Backbone as JSON, one array per atom type, in Angstrom:
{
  "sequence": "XXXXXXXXXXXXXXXXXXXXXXXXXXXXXXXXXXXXXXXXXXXXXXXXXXXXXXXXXXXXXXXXXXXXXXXXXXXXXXXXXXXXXXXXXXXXXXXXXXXXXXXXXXXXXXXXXXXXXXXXXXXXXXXXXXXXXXXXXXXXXXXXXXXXXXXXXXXXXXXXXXXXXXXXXXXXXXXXXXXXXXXXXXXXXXXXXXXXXXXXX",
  "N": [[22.5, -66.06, 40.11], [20.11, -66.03, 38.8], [20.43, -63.45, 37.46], [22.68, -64.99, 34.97], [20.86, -66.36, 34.22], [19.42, -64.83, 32.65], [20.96, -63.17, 30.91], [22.14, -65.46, 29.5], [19.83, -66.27, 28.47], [19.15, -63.83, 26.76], [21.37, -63.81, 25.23], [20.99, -66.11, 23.4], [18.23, -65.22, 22.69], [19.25, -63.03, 20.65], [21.52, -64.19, 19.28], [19.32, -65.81, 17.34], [17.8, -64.25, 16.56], [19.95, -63.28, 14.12], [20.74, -63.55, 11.35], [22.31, -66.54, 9.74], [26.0, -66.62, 10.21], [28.34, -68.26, 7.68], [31.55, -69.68, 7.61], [32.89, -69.34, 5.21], [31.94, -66.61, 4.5], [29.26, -66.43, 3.57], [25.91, -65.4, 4.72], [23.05, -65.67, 6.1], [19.63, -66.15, 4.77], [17.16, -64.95, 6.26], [13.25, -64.55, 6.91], [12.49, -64.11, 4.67], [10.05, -64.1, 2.74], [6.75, -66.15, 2.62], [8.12, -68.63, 1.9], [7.04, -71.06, 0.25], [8.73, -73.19, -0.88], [10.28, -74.49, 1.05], [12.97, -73.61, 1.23], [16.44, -73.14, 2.19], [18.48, -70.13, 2.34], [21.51, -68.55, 1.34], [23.79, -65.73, 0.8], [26.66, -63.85, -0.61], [28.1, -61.06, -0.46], [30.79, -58.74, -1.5], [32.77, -56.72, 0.35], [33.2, -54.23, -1.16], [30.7, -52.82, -2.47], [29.36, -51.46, -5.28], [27.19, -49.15, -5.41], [23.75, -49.97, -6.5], [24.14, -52.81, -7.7], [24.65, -55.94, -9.38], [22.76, -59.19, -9.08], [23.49, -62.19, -8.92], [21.94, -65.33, -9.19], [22.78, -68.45, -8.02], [22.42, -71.92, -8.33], [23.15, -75.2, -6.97], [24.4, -78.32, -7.17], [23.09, -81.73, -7.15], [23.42, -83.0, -4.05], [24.76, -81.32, -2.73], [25.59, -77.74, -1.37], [24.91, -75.03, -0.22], [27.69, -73.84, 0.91], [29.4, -75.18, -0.38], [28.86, -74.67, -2.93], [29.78, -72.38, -3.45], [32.48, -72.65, -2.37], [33.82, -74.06, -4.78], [32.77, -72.9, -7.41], [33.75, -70.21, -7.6], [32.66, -67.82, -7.4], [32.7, -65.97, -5.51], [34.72, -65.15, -5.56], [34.8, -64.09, -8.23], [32.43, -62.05, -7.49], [33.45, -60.43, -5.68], [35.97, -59.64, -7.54], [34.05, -58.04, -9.07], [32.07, -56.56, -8.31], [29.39, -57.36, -7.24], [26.41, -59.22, -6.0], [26.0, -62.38, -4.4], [23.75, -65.05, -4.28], [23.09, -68.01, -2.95], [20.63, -69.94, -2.65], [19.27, -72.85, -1.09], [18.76, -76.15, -0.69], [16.92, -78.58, 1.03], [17.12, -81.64, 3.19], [14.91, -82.75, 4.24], [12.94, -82.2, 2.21], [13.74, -83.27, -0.6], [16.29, -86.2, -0.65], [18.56, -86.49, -1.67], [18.77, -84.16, -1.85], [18.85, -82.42, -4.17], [17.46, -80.32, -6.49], [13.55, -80.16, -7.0], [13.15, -80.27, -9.33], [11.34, -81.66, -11.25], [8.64, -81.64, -10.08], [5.97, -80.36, -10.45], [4.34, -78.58, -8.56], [6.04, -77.39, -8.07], [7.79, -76.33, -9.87], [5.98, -74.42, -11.0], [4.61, -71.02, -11.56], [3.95, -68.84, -8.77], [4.51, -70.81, -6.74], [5.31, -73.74, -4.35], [9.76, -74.42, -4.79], [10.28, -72.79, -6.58], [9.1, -70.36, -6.14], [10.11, -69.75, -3.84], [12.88, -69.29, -4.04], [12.37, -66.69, -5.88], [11.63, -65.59, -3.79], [13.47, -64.8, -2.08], [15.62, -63.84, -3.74], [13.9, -61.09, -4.44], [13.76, -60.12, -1.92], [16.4, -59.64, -1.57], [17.05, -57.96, -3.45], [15.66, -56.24, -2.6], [16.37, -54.8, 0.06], [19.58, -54.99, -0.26], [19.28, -52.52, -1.92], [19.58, -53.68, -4.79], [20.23, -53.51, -8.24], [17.14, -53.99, -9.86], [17.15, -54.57, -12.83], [19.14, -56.0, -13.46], [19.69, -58.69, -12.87], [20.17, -62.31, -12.88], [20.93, -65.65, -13.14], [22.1, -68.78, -12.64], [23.03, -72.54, -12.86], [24.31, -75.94, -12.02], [23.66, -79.33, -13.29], [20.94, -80.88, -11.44], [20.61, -78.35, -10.22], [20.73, -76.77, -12.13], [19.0, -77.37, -14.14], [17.06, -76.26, -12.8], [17.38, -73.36, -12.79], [17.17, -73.23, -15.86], [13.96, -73.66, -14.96], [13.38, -71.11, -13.38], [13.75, -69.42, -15.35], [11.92, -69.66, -16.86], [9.33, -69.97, -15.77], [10.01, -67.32, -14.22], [10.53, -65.03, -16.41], [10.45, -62.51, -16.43], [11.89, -61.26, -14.39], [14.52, -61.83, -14.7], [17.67, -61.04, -16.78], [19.11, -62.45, -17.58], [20.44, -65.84, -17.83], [22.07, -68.73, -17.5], [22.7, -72.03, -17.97], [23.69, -75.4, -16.95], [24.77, -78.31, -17.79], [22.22, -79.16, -17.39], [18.24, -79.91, -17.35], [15.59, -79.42, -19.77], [12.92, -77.27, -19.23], [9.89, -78.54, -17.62], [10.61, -80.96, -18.26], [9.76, -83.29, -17.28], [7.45, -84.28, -15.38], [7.37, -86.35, -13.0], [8.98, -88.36, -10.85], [9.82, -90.66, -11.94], [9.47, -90.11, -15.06], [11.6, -88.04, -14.71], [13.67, -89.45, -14.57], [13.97, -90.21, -16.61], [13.98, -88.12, -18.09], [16.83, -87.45, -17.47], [18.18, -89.46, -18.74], [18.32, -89.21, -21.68], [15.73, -89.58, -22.78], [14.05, -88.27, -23.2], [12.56, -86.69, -25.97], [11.79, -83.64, -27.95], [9.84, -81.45, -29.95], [11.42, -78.15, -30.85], [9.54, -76.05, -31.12], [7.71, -77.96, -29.55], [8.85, -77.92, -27.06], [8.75, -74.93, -26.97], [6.38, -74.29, -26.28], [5.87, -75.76, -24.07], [7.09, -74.14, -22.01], [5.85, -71.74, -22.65], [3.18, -72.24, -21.75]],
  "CA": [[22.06, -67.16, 39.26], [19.1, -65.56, 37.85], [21.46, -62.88, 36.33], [23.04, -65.89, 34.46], [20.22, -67.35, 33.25], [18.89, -63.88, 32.15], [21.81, -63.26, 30.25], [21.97, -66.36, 29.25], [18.64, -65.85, 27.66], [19.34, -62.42, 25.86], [22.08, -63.65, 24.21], [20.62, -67.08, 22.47], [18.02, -65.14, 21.23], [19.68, -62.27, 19.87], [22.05, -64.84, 18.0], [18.61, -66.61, 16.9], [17.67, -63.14, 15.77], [20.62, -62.74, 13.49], [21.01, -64.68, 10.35], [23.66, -67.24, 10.26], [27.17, -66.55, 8.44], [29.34, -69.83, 7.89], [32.93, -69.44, 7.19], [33.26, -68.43, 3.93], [31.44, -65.37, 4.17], [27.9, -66.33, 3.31], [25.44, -64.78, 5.15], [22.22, -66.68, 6.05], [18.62, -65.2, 4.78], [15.57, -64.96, 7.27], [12.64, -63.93, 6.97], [12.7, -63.03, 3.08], [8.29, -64.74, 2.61], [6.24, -67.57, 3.1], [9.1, -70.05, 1.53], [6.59, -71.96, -0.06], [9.3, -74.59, -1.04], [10.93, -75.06, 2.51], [14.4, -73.86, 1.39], [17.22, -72.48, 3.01], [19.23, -69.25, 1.02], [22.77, -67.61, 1.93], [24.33, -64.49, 0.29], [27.87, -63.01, -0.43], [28.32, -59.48, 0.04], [31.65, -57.71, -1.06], [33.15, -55.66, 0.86], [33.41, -52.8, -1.96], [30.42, -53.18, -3.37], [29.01, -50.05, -5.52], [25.56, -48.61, -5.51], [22.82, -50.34, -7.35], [24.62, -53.4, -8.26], [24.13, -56.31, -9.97], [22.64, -60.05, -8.15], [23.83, -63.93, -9.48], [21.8, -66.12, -8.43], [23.73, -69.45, -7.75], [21.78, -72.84, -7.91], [23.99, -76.06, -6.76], [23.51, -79.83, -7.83], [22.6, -82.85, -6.31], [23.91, -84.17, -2.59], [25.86, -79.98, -2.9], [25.35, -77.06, -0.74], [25.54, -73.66, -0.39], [29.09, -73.38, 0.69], [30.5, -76.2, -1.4], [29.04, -74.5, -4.16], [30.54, -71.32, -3.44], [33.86, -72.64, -2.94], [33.72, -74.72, -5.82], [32.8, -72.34, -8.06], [34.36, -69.47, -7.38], [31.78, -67.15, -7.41], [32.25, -65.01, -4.27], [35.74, -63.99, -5.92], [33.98, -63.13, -9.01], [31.8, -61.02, -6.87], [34.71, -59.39, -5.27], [36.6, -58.68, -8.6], [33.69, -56.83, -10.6], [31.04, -55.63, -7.39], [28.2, -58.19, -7.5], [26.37, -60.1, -4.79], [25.72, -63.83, -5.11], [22.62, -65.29, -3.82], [22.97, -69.31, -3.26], [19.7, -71.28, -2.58], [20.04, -74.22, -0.73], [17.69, -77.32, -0.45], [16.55, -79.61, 2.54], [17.18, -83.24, 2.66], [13.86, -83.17, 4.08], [12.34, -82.0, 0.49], [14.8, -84.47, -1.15], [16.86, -86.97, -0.18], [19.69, -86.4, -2.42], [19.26, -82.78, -1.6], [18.48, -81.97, -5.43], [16.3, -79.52, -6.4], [12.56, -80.85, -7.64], [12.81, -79.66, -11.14], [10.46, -82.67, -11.24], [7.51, -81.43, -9.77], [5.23, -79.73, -10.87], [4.48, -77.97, -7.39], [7.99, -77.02, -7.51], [8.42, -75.49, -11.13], [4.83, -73.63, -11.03], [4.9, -69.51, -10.87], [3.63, -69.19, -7.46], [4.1, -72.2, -6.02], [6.96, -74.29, -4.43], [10.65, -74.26, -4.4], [10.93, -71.87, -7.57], [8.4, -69.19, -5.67], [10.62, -69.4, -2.39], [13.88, -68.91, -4.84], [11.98, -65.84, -6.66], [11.14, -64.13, -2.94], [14.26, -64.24, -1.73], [15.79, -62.53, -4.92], [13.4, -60.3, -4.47], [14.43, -59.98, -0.76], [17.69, -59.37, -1.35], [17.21, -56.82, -4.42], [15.32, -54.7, -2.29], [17.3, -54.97, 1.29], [20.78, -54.22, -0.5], [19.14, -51.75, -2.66], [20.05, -54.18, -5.95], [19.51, -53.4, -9.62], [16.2, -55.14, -10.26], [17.27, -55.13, -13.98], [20.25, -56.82, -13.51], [19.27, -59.8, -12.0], [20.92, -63.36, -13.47], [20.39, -67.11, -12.63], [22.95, -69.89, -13.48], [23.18, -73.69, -11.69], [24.49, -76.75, -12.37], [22.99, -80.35, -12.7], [19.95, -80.48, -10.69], [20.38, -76.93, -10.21], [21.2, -75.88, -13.98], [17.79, -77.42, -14.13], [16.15, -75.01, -11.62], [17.88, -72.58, -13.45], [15.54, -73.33, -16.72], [12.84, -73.44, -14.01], [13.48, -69.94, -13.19], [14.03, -68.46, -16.49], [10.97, -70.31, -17.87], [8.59, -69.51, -14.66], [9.74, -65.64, -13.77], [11.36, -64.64, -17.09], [10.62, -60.77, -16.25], [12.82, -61.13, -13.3], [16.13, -61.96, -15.11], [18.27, -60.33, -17.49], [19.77, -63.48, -18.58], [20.51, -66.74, -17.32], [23.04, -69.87, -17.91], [22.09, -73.59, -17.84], [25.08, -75.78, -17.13], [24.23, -79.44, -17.44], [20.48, -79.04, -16.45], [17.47, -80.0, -18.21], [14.89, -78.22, -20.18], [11.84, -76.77, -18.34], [8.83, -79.19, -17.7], [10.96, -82.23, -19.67], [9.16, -84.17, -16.53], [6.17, -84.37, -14.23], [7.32, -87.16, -11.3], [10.88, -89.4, -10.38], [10.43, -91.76, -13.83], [9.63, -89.37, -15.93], [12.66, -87.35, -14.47], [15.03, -90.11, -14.89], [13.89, -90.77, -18.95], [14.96, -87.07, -19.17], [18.11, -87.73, -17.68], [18.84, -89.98, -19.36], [18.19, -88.49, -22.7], [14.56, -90.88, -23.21], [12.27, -87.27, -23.61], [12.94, -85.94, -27.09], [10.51, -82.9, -28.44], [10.75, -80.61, -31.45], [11.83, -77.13, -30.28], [8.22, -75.81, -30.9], [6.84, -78.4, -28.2], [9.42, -76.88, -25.56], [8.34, -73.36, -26.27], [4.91, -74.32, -25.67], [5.83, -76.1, -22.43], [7.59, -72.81, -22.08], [4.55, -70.78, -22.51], [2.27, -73.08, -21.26]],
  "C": [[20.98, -66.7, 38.28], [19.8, -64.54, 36.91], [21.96, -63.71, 35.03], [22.23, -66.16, 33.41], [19.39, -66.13, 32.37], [19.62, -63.15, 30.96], [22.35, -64.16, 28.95], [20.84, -66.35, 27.59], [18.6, -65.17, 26.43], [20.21, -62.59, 24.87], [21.69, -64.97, 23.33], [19.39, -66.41, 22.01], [18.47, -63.54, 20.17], [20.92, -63.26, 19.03], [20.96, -65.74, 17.05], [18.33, -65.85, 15.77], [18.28, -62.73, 14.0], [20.41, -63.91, 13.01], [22.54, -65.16, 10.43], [24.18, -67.0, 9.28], [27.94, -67.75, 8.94], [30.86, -68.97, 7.21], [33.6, -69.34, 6.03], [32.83, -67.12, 3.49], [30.43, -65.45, 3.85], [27.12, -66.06, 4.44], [23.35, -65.27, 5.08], [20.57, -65.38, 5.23], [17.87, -65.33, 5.28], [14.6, -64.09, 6.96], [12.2, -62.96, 5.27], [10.96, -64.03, 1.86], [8.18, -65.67, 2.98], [7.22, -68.61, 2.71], [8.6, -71.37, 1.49], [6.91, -73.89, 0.15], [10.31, -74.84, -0.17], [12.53, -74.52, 2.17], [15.12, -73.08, 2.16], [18.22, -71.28, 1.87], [20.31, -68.56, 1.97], [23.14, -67.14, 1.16], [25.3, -64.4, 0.89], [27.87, -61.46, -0.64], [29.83, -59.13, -0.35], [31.92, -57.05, -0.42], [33.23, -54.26, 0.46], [32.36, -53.09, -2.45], [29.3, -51.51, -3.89], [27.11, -50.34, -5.34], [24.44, -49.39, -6.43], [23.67, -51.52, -8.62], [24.46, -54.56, -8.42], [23.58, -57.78, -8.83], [22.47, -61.17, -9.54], [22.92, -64.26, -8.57], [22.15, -67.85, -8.82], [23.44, -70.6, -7.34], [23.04, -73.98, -7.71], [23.7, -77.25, -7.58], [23.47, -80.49, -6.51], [23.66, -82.7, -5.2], [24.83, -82.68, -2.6], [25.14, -78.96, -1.49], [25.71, -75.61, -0.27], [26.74, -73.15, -0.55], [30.05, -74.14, -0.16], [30.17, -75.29, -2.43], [29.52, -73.28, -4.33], [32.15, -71.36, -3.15], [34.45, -73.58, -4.26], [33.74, -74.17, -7.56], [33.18, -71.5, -8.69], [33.72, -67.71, -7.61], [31.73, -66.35, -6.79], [33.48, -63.96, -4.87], [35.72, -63.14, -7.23], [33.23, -61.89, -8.63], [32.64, -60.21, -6.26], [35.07, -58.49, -6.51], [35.35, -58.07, -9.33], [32.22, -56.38, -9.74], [29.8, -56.09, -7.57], [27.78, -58.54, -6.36], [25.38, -61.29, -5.42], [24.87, -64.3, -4.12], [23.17, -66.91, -4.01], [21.41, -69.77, -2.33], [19.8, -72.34, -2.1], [18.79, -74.83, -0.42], [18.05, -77.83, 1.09], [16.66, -80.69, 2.17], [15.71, -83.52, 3.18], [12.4, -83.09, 2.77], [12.91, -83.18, -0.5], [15.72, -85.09, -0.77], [18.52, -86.85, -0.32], [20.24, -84.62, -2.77], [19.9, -82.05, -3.11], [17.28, -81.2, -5.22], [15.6, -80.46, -6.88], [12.02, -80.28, -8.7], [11.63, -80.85, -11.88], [8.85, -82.52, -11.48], [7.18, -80.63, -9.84], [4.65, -78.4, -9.88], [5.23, -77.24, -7.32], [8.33, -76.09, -8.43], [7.49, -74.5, -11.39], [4.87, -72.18, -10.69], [4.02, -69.59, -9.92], [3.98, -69.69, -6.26], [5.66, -72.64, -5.74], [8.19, -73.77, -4.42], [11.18, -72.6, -5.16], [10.11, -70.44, -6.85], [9.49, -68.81, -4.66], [12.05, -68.63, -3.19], [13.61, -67.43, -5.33], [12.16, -64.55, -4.75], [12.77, -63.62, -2.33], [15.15, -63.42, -2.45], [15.1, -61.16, -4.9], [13.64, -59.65, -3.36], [15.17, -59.35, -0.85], [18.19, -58.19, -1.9], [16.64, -55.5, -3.92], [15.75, -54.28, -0.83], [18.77, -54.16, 1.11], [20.49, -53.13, -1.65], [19.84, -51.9, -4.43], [19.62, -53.42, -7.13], [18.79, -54.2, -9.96], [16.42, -55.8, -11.89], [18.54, -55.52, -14.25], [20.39, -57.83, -12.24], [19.61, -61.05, -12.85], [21.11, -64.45, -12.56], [21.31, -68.02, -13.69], [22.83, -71.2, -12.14], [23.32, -74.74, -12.83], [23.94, -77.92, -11.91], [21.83, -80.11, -12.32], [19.62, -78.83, -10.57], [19.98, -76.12, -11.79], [19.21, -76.11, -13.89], [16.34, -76.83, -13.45], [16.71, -73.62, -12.13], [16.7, -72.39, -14.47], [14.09, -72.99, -15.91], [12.49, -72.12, -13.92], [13.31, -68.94, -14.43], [12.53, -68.68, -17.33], [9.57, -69.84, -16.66], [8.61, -68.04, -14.82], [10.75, -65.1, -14.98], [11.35, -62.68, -16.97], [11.49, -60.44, -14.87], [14.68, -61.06, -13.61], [16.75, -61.3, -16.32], [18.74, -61.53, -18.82], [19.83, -64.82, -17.26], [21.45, -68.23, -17.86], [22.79, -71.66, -17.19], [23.3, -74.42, -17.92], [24.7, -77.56, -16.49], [22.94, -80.17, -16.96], [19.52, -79.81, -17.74], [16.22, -79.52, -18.22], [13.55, -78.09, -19.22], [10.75, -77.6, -18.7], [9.36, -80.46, -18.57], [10.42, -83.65, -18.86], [8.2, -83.77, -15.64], [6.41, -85.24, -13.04], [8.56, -87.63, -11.5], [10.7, -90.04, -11.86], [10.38, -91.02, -14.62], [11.12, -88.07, -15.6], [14.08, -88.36, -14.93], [14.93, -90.51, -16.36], [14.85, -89.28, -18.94], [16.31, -87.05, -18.7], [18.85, -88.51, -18.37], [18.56, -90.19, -20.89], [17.03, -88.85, -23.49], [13.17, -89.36, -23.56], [12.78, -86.23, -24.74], [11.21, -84.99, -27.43], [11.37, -82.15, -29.07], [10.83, -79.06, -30.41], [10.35, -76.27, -30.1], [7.27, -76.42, -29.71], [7.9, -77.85, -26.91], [9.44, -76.1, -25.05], [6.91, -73.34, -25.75], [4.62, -74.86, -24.22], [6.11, -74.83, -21.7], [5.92, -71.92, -21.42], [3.55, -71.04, -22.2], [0.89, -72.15, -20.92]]
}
């Protein structure tokens, strides 16, 4: 009996140990800093994948989630056909409800600080774990995400190469929930000069 339970033992936490993969092939991340902004991140991996090669990173939208947005997208078979690895990000419903990023808050979009710091370490994690190309590093998300996207590009722009915004909105176009829903709903106009200065803040 004690055998059992010793056994028992050894093997819940050596699966605690290991990061979790879900059934599409993503591959959980642990342990990749403080994770300021509470989130959760899973990675695809090729099977072929060459030497010093390149990293997507892969924000979702609202009420979405890692693996929806990787089969949704189609992103892992991109990474197959041309030797990439795709980084997805994933939120907490205990951060948000609707399990959107908080392109909102200010906390959240701040270099340092928040969700966009925890996003930055694990990139950084990942680029130096699989021995990535730091200068080929790239950030796209849709919706909510697209908008953590801007976040990213507008926060750690020496981190990315490039980056793609797909339905998002622009960096700092809000400070709390009302002012988030004017800019969705198209109520926060500025001249291109006040966006680089939010920009460059």
């Amino acid at each position: 009996m004690k055998n059992m339970f010793a056994i028992s033992l050894y093997l819940a936490l050596t699966m605690a140990a290991c990061p979790p993969t879900l059934n599409n092939g993503l591959i959980g991340i642990k342990d990749f800093g403080d994770n300021p902004g509470n989130l959760n991140g899973y990675y695809y991996v090729p099977e072929e994948l060459p030497a010093g090669a390149p990293l997507v990173v892969v924000l979702h939208g609202c009420s979405q989630d890692a693996a929806e947005m990787a089969r949704l997208s189609g992103w892992n078979e991109l990474a197959a056909d041309h030797g990439f690895v795709v980084l997805y990000p994933q939120q907490k419903r205990t951060n948000n409800l609707n399990k959107c990023y908080n392109w909102f808050v200010p906390e959240d979009i701040s270099k340092g600080s928040g969700e966009a710091r925890s996003i930055q370490q694990m990139m950084l994690h990942l680029v130096k774990e699989l021995s990535l190309d730091s200068s080929r590093v790239y950030v796209t998300g849709i919706s909510a995400g697209g908008a953590m996207a801007a976040v990213m590009l507008a926060t750690y722009p020496e981190d990315f190469r490039a980056g793609a915004v797909m339905s998002g909105i622009p960096y700092a176009a809000a400070s709390d929930l009302s002012t988030g829903l004017k800019a969705m709903r198209g109520e926060v106009t500025l001249s291109a000069e006040e966006w680089e200065a939010r920009v460059r803040h």
